[in-house]
mmCIF file of C-alpha atoms and ligand atoms in Angstrom:
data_model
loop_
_atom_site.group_PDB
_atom_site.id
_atom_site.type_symbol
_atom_site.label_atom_id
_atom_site.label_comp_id
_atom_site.label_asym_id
_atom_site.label_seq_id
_atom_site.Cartn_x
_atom_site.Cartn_y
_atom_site.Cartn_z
ATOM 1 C CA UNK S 269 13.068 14.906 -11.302
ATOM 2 C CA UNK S 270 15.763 16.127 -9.253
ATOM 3 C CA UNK S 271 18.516 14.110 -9.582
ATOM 4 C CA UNK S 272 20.161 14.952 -5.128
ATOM 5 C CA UNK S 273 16.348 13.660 -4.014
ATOM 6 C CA UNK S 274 16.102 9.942 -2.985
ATOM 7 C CA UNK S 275 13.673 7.543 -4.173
ATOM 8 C CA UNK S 276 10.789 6.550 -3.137
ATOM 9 C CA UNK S 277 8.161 3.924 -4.828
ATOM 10 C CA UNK S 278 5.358 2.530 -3.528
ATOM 11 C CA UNK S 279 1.710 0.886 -4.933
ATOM 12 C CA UNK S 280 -1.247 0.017 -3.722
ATOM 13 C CA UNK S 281 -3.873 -2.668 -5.579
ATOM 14 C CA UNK S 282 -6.650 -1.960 -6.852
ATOM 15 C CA UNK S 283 -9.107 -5.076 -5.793
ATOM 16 C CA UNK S 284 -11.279 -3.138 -3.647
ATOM 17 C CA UNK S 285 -12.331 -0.264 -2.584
ATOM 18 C CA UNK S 286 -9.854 1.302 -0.045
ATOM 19 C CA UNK S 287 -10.357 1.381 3.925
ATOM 20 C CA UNK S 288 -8.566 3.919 6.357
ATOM 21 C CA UNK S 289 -6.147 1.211 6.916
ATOM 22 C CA UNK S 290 -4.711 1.742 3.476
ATOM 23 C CA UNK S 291 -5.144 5.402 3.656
ATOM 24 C CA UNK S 292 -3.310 5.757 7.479
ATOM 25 C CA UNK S 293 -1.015 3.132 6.802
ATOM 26 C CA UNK S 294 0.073 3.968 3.551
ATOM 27 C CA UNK S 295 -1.415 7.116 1.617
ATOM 28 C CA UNK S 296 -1.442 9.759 4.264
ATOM 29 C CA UNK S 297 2.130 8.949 4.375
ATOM 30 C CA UNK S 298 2.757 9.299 0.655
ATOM 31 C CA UNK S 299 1.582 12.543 0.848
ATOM 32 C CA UNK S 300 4.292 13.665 3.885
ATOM 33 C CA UNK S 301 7.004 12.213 1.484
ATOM 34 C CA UNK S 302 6.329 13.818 -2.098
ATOM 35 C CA UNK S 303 8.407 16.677 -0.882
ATOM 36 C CA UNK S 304 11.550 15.184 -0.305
ATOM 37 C CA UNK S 305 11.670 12.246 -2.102
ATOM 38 C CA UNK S 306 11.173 11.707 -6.062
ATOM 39 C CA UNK S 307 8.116 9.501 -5.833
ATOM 40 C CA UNK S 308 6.257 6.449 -7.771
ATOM 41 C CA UNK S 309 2.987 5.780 -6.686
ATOM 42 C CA UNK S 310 1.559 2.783 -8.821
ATOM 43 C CA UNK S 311 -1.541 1.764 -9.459
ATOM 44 C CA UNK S 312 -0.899 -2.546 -9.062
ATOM 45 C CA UNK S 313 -2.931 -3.880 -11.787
ATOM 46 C CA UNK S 314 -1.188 -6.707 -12.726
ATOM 47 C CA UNK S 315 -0.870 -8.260 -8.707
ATOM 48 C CA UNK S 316 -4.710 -8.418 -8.455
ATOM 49 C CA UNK S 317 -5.120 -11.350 -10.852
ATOM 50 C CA UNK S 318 -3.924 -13.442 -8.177
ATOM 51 C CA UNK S 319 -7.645 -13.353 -6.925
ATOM 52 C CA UNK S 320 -10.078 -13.357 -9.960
ATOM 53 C CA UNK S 321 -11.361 -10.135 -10.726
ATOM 54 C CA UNK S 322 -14.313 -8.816 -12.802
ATOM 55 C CA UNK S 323 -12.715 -6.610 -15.920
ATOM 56 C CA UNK S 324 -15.519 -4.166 -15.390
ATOM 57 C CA UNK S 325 -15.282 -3.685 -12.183
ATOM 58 C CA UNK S 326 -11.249 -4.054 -12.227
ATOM 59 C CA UNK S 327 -10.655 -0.983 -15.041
ATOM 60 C CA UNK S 328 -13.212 1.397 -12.222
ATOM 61 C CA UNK S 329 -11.264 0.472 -9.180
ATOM 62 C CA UNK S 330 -7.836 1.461 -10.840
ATOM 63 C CA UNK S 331 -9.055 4.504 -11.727
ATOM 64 C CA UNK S 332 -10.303 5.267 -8.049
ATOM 65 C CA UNK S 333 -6.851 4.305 -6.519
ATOM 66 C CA UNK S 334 -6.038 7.355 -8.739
ATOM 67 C CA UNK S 335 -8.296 9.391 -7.998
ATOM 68 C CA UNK S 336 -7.822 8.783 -4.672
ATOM 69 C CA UNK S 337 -3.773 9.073 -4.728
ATOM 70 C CA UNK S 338 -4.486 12.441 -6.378
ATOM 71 C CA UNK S 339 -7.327 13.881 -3.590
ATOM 72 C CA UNK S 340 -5.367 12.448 -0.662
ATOM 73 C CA UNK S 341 -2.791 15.290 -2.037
ATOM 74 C CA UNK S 342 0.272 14.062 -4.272
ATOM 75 C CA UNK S 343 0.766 16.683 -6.567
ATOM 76 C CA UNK S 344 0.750 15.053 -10.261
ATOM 77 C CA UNK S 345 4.044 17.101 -11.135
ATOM 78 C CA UNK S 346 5.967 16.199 -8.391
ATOM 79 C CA UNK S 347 5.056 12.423 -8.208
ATOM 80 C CA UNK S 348 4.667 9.669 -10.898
ATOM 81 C CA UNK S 349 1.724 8.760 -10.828
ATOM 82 C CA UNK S 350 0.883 5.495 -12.938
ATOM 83 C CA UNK S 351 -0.238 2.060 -13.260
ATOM 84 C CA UNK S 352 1.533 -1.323 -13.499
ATOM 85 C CA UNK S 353 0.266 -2.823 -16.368
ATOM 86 C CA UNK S 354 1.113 0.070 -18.831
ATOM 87 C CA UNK S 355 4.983 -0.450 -17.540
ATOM 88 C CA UNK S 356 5.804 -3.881 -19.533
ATOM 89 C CA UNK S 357 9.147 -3.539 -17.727
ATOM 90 C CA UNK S 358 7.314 -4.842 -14.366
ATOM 91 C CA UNK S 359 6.732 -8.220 -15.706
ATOM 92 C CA UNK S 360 10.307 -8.312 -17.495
ATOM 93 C CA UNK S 361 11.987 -8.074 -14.648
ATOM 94 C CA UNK S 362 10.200 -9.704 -12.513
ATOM 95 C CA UNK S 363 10.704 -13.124 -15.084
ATOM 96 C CA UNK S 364 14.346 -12.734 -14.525
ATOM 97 C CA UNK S 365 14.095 -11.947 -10.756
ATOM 98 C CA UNK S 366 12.338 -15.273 -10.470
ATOM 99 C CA UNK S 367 15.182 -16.833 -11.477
ATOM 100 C CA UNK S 368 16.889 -15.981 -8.750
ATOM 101 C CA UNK S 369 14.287 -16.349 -6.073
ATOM 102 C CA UNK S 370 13.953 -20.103 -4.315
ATOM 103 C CA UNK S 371 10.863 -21.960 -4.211
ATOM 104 C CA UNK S 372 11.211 -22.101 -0.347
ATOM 105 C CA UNK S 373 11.213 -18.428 0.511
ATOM 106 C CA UNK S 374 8.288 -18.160 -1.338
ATOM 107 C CA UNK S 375 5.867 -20.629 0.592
ATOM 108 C CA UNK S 376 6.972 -18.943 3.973
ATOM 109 C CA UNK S 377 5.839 -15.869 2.629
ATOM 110 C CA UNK S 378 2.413 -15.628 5.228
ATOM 111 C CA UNK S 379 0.848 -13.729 2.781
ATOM 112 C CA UNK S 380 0.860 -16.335 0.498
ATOM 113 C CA UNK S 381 -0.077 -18.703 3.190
ATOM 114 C CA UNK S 382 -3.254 -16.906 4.159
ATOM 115 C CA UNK S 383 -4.751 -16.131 0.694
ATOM 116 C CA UNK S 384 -4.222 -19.798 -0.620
ATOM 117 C CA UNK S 385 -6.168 -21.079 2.546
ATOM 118 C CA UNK S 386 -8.796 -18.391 1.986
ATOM 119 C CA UNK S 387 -9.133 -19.328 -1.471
ATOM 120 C CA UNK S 388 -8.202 -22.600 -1.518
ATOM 121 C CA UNK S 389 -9.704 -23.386 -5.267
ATOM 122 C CA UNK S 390 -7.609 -20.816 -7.059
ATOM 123 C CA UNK S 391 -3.806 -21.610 -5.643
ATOM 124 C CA UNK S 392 -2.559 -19.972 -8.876
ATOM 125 C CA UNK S 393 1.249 -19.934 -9.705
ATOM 126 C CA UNK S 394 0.679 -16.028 -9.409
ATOM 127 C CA UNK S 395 -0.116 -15.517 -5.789
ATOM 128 C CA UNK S 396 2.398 -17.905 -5.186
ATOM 129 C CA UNK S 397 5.246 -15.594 -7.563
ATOM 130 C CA UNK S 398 3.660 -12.488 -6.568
ATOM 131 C CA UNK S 399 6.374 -10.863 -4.109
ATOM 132 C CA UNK S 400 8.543 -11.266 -7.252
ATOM 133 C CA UNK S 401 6.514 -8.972 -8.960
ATOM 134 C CA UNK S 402 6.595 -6.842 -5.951
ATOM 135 C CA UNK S 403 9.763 -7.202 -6.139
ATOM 136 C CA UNK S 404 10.389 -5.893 -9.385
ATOM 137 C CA UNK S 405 8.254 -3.063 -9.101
ATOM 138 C CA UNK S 406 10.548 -1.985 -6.093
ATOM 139 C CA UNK S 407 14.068 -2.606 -7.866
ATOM 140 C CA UNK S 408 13.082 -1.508 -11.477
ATOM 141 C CA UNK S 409 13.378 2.190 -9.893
ATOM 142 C CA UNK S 410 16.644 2.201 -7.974
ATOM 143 C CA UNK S 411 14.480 2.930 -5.107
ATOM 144 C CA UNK S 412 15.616 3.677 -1.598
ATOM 145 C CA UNK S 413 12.818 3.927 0.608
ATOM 146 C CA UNK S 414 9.275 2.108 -0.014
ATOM 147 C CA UNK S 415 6.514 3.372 1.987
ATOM 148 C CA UNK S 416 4.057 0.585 3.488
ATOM 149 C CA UNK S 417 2.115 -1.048 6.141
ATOM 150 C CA UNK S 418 3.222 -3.977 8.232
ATOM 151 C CA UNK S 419 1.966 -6.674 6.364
ATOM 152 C CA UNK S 420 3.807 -6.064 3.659
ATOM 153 C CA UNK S 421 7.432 -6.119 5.587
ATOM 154 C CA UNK S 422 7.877 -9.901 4.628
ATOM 155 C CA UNK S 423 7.272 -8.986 1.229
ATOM 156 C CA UNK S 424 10.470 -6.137 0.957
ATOM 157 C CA UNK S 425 12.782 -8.101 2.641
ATOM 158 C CA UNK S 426 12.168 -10.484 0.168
ATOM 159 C CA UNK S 427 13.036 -7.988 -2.425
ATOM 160 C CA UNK S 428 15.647 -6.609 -0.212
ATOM 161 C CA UNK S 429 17.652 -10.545 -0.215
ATOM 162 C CA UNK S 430 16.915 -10.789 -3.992
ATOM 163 C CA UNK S 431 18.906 -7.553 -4.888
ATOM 164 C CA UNK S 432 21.444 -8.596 -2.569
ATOM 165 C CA UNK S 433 21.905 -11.648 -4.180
ATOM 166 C CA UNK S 434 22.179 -10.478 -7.527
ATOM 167 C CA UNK S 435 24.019 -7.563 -6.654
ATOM 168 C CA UNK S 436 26.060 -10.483 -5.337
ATOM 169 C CA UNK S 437 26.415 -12.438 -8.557
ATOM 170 C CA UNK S 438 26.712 -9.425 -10.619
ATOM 171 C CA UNK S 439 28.228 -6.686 -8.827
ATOM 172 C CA UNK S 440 26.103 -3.335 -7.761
ATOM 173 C CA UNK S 441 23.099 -2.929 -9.946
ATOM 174 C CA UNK S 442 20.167 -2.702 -7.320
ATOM 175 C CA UNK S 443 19.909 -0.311 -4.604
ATOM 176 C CA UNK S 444 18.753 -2.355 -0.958
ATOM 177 C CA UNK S 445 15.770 -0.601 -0.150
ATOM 178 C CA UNK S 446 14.406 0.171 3.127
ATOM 179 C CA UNK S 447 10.843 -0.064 4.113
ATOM 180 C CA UNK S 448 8.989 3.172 6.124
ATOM 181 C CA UNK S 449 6.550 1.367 8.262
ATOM 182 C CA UNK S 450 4.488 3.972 10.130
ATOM 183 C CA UNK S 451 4.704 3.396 14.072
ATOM 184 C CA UNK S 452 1.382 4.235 14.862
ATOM 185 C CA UNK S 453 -0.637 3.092 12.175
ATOM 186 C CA UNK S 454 1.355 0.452 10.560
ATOM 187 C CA UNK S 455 -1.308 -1.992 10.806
ATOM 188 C CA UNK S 456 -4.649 -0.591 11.716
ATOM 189 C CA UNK S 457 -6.999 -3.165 12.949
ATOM 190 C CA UNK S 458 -10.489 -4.958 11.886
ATOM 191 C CA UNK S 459 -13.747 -2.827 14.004
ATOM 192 C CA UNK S 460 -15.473 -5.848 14.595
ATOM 193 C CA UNK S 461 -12.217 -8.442 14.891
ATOM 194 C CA UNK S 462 -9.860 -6.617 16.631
ATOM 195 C CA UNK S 463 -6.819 -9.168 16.378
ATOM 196 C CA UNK S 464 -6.838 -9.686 12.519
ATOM 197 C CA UNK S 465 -5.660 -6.576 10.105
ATOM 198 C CA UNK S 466 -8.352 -4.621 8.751
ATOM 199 C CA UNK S 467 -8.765 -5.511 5.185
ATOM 200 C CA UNK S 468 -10.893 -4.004 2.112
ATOM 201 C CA UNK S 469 -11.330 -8.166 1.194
ATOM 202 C CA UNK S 470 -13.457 -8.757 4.176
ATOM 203 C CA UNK S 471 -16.426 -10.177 3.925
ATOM 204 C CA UNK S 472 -17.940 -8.267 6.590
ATOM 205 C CA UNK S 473 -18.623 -4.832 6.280
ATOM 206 C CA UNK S 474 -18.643 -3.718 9.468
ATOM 207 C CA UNK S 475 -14.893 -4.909 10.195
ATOM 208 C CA UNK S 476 -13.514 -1.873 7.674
ATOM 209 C CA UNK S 477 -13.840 1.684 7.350
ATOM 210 C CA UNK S 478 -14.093 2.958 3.644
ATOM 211 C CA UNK S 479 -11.998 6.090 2.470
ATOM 212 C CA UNK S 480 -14.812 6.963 0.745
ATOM 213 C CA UNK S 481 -17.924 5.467 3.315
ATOM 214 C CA UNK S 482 -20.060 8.401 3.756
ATOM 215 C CA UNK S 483 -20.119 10.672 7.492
ATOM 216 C CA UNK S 484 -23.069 8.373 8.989
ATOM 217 C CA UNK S 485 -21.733 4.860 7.737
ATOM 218 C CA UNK S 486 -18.411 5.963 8.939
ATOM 219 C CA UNK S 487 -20.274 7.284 12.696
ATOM 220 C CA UNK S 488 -22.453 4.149 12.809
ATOM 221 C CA UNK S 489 -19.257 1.611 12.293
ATOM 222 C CA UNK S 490 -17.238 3.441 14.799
ATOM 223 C CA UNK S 491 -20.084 3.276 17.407
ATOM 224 C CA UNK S 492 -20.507 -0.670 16.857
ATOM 225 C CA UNK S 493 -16.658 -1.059 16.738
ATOM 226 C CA UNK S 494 -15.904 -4.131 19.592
ATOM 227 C CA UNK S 495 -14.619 -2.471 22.501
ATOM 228 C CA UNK S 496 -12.947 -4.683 25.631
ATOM 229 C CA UNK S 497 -13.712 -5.647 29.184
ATOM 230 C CA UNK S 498 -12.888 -2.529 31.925
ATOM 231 C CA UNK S 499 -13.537 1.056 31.129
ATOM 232 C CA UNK S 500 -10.322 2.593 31.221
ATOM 233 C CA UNK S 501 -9.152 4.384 27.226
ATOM 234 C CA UNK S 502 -5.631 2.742 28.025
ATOM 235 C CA UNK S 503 -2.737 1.455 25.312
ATOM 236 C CA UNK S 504 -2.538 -2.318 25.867
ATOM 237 C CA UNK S 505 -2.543 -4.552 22.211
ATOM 238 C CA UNK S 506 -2.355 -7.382 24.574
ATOM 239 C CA UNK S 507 -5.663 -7.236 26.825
ATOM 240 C CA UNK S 508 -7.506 -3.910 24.970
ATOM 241 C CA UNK S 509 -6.528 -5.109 21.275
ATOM 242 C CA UNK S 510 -9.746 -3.231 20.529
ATOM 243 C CA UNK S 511 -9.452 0.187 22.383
ATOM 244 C CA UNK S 512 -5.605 0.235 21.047
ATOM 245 C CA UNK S 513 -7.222 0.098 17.675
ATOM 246 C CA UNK S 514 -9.086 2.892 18.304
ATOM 247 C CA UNK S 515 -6.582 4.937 19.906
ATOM 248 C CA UNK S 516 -3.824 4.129 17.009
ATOM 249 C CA UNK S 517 -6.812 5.399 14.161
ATOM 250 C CA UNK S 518 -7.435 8.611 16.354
ATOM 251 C CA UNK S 519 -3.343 9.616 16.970
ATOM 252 C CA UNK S 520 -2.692 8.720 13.544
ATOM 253 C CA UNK S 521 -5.757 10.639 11.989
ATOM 254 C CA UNK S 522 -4.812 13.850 14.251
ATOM 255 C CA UNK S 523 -1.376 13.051 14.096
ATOM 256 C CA UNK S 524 -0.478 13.541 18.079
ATOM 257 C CA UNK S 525 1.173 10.471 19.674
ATOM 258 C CA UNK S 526 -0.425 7.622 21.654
ATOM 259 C CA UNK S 527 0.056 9.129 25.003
ATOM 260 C CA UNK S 528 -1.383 12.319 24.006
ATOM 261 C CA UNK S 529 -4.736 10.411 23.139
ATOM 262 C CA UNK S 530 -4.729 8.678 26.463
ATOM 263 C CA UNK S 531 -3.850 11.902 28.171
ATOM 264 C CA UNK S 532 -7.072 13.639 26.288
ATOM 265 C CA UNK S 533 -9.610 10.840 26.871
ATOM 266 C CA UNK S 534 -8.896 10.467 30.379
ATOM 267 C CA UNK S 535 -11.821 9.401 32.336
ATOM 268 C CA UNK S 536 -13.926 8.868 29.189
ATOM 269 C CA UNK S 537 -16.546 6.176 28.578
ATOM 270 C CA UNK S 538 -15.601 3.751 25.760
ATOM 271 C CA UNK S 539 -18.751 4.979 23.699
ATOM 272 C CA UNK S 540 -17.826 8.881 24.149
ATOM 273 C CA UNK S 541 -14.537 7.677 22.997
ATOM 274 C CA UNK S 542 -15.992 5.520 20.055
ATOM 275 C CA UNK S 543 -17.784 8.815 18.791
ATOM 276 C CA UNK S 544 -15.231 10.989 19.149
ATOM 277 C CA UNK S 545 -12.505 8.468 16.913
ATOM 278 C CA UNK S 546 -15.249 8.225 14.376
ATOM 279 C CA UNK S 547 -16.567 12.230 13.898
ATOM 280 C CA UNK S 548 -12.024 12.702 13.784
ATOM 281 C CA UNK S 549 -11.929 10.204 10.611
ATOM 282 C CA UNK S 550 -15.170 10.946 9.142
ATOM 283 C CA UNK S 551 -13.838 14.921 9.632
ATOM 284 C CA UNK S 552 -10.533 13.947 7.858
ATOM 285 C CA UNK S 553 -11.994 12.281 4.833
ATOM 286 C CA UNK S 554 -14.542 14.177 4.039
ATOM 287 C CA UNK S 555 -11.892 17.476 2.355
ATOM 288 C CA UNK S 556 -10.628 13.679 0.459
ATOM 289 C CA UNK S 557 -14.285 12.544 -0.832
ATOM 290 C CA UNK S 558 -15.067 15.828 -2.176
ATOM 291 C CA UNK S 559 -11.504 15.543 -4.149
ATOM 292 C CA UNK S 560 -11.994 12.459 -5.271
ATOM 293 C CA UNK S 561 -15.507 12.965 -6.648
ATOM 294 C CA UNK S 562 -14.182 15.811 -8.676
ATOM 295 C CA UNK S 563 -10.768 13.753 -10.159
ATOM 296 C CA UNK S 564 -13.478 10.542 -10.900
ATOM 297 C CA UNK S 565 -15.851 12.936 -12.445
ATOM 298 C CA UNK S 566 -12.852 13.479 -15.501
ATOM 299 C CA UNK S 567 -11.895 10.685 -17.205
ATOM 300 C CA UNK S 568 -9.886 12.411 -19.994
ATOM 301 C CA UNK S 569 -8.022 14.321 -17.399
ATOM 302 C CA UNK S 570 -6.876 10.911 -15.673
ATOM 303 C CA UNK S 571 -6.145 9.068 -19.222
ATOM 304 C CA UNK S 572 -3.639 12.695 -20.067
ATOM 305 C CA UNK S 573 -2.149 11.751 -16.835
ATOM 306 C CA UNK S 574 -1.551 8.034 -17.439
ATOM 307 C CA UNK S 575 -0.323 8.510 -20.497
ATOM 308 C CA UNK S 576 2.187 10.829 -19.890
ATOM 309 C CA UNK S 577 3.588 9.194 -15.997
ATOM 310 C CA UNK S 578 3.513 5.747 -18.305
ATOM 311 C CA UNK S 579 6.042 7.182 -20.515
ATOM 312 C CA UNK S 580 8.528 8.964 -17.637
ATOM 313 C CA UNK S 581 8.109 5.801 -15.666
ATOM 314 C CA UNK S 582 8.737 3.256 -18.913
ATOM 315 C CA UNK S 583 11.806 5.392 -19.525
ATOM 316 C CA UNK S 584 13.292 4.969 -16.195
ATOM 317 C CA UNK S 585 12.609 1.347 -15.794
ATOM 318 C CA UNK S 586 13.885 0.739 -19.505
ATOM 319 C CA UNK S 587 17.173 2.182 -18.273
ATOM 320 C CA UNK S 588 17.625 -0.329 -14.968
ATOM 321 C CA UNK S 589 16.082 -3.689 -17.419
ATOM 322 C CA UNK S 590 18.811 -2.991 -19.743
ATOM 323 C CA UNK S 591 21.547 -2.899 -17.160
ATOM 324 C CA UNK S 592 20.174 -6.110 -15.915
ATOM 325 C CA UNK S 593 19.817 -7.383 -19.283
ATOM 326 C CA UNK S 594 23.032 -7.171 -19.910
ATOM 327 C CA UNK S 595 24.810 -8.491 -16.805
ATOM 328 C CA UNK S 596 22.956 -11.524 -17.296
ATOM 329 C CA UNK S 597 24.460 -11.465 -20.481
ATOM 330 C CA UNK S 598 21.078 -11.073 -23.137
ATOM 331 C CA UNK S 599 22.136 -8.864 -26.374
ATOM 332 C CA UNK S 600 20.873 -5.284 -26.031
ATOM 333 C CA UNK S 601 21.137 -2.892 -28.519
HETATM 334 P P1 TYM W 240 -2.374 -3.446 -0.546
HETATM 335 O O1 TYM W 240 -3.030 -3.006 -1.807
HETATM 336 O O2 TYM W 240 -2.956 -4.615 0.172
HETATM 337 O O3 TYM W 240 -2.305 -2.247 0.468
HETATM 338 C C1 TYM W 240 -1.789 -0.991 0.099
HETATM 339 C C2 TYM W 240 -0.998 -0.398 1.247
HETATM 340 O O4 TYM W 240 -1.839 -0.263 2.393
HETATM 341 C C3 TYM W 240 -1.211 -0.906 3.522
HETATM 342 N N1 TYM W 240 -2.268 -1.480 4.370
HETATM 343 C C4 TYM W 240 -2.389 -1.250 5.677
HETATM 344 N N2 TYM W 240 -1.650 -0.496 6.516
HETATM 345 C C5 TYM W 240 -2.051 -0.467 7.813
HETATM 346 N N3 TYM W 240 -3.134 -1.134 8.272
HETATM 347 C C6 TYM W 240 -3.896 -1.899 7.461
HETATM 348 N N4 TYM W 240 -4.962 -2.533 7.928
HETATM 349 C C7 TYM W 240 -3.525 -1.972 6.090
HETATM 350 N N5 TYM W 240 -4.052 -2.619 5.018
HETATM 351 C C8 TYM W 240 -3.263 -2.302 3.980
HETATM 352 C C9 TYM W 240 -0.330 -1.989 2.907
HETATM 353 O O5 TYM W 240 0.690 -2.385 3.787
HETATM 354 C C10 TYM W 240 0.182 -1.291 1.677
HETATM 355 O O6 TYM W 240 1.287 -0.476 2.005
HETATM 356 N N6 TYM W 240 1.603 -5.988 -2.250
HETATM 357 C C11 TYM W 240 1.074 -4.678 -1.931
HETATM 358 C C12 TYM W 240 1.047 -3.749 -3.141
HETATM 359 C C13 TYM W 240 2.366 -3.615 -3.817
HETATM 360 C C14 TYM W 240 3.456 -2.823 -3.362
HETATM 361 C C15 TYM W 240 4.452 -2.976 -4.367
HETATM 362 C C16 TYM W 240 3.671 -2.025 -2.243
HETATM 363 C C17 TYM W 240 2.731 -4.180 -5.006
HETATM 364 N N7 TYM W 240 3.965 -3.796 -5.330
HETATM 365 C C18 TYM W 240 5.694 -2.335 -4.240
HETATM 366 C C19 TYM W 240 4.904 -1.384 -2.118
HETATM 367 C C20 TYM W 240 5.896 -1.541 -3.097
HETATM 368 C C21 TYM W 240 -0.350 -4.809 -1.433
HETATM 369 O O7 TYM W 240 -1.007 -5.792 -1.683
HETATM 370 O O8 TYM W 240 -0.819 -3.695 -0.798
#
């Protein structure tokens, strides 16, 4: 690692299979970072068991998130690559960061709020403790810049007030990091819903785009994506919540600005548009499929690299749980 680069960590969970709102709202941007920044990328384990999860199915899906981290381009030398669970420092940490976290910031958290009225038989202690965890993940790494959708803003600022108020009690041991929400697709929409966030938990299949849906699902979801009243390919979240959808997935996939896509589409009919968004993504993920089937195709290859980003990320997250250890005044040796 080079010591003059900044750093960044970020994670993603592995509790379903990821849609382009993950990838344009947080992986594509991972990528654009890796050469400036000295990067974690984790693998959250441990924050899915907030929802219950089938083991089988639980050990696959964290090895796509890595195979997918790897094809969406983040060089395995020049990021750490690794999951939660083989980092015990995570849940260290996050026990003492608990401890200085009040009940009431955690039930406004609207995260919380949401899952515990979508799954209102399993209000577990962990979804309600789980931006702790995030927390910890964040602070463990002396990290300066976290990479991440909207919807997970409430969460860092969260983190961002805990480090300040042990830093407080303390003095410095956490750096106060910032979050790197992208403008144009920091919180890519449902197809089918456009005012809720498009989620890989939905029930309804049409409502996401997978990273790893194949050409036609990906053309046939686009084409029944909800459009809105008028004909005009105009930005307007308000009254077109659907056509801004479309036009924030297209800038952000082609990377030109929102004005540039209104500019191009000028005159078009909503389904010429609708095609057009959908060939763009389907044309961008399909260099990332045939990645990804390779990396999920070797097993041993992914275990070498677990291993080994386990150990470099242990090491460095050893160093800050000591420090911590001690100002809270535990023996270390
Ligand atoms: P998760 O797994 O729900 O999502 C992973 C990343 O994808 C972003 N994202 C979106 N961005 C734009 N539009 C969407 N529709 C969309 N859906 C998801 C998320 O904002 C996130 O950046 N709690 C986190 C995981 C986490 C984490 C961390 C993140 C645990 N510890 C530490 C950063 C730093 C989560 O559930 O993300």
């Amino acid at each position: 690692m080079d010591h003059n680069k900044k750093i960044i960590f970020s994670g993603v969970q592995p509790s379903g299979s990821l849609t382009i709102g993950n990838y344009l709202g947080a992986l594509k941007n991972f990528g654009k970072l890796q050469a400036d920044y000295n990067c974690y990328y984790c693998v959250v384990d441990m924050h899915t068991l907030t929802v219950r999860q089938n083991p089988e199915i639980l050990k696959e899906r964290s090895y796509q998130v890595l195979a997918l981290y790897l094809a969406c381009g983040l060089d395995p030398e020049k990021n750490v690559l690794f999951i939660q669970s083989h980092v015990p420092c995570h849940a260290e940490l996050s026990w003492i960061l608990g401890c200085y976290t009040y009940m009431g910031e955690l039930q406004r958290m609207t995260q919380f709020k949401d899952k515990s009225a979508r799954h209102a038989d399993n209000i577990n202690a962990g979804l309600f403790t789980y931006p702790v965890l995030m927390a910890a993940d964040i602070l463990l790494y002396k990290t300066d810049m976290v990479p991440i959708g909207v919807d997970q803003k409430q969460h860092l600022e969260l983190a961002r007030n805990i480090a300040e108020r042990f830093n407080n009690i303390y003095g410095d041991t956490f750096v106060i990091p910032e979050p790197y929400i992208p403008k144009q697709s920091a919180k890519i929409m449902s197809l089918q819903e456009p005012d809720k966030k498009m989620s890989k938990s939905d029930t309804n299949v049409n409502n996401f785009v997978l990273i790893l849906d194949s050409q036609d699902v990906i053309l046939k979801k686009f084409k029944k994506a909800v459009t809105d009243s008028g004909c005009e390919i105009v930005y307007d979240e308000i009254n077109k919540p659907g056509i801004s959808n479309l036009i924030n997935i297209y800038a952000s996939v082609k990377d030109i600005s929102r004005e540039d896509v209104v500019k191009e589409f000028e005159g078009s009919r909503y389904g010429d548009f609708k095609v057009a968004v959908g060939t763009a993504v389907a044309e961008a993920l399909a260099p990332i499929q045939s990645k990804y089937n390779d990396f999920i195709a070797d097993k041993a290859y992914l275990d070498s690299l677990l291993k080994r980003n386990a150990e470099i990320a242990g090491e460095n997250a050893r160093k800050t749980l000591k420090e911590v250890y001690e100002k809270v005044g535990f023996i270390v040796f």
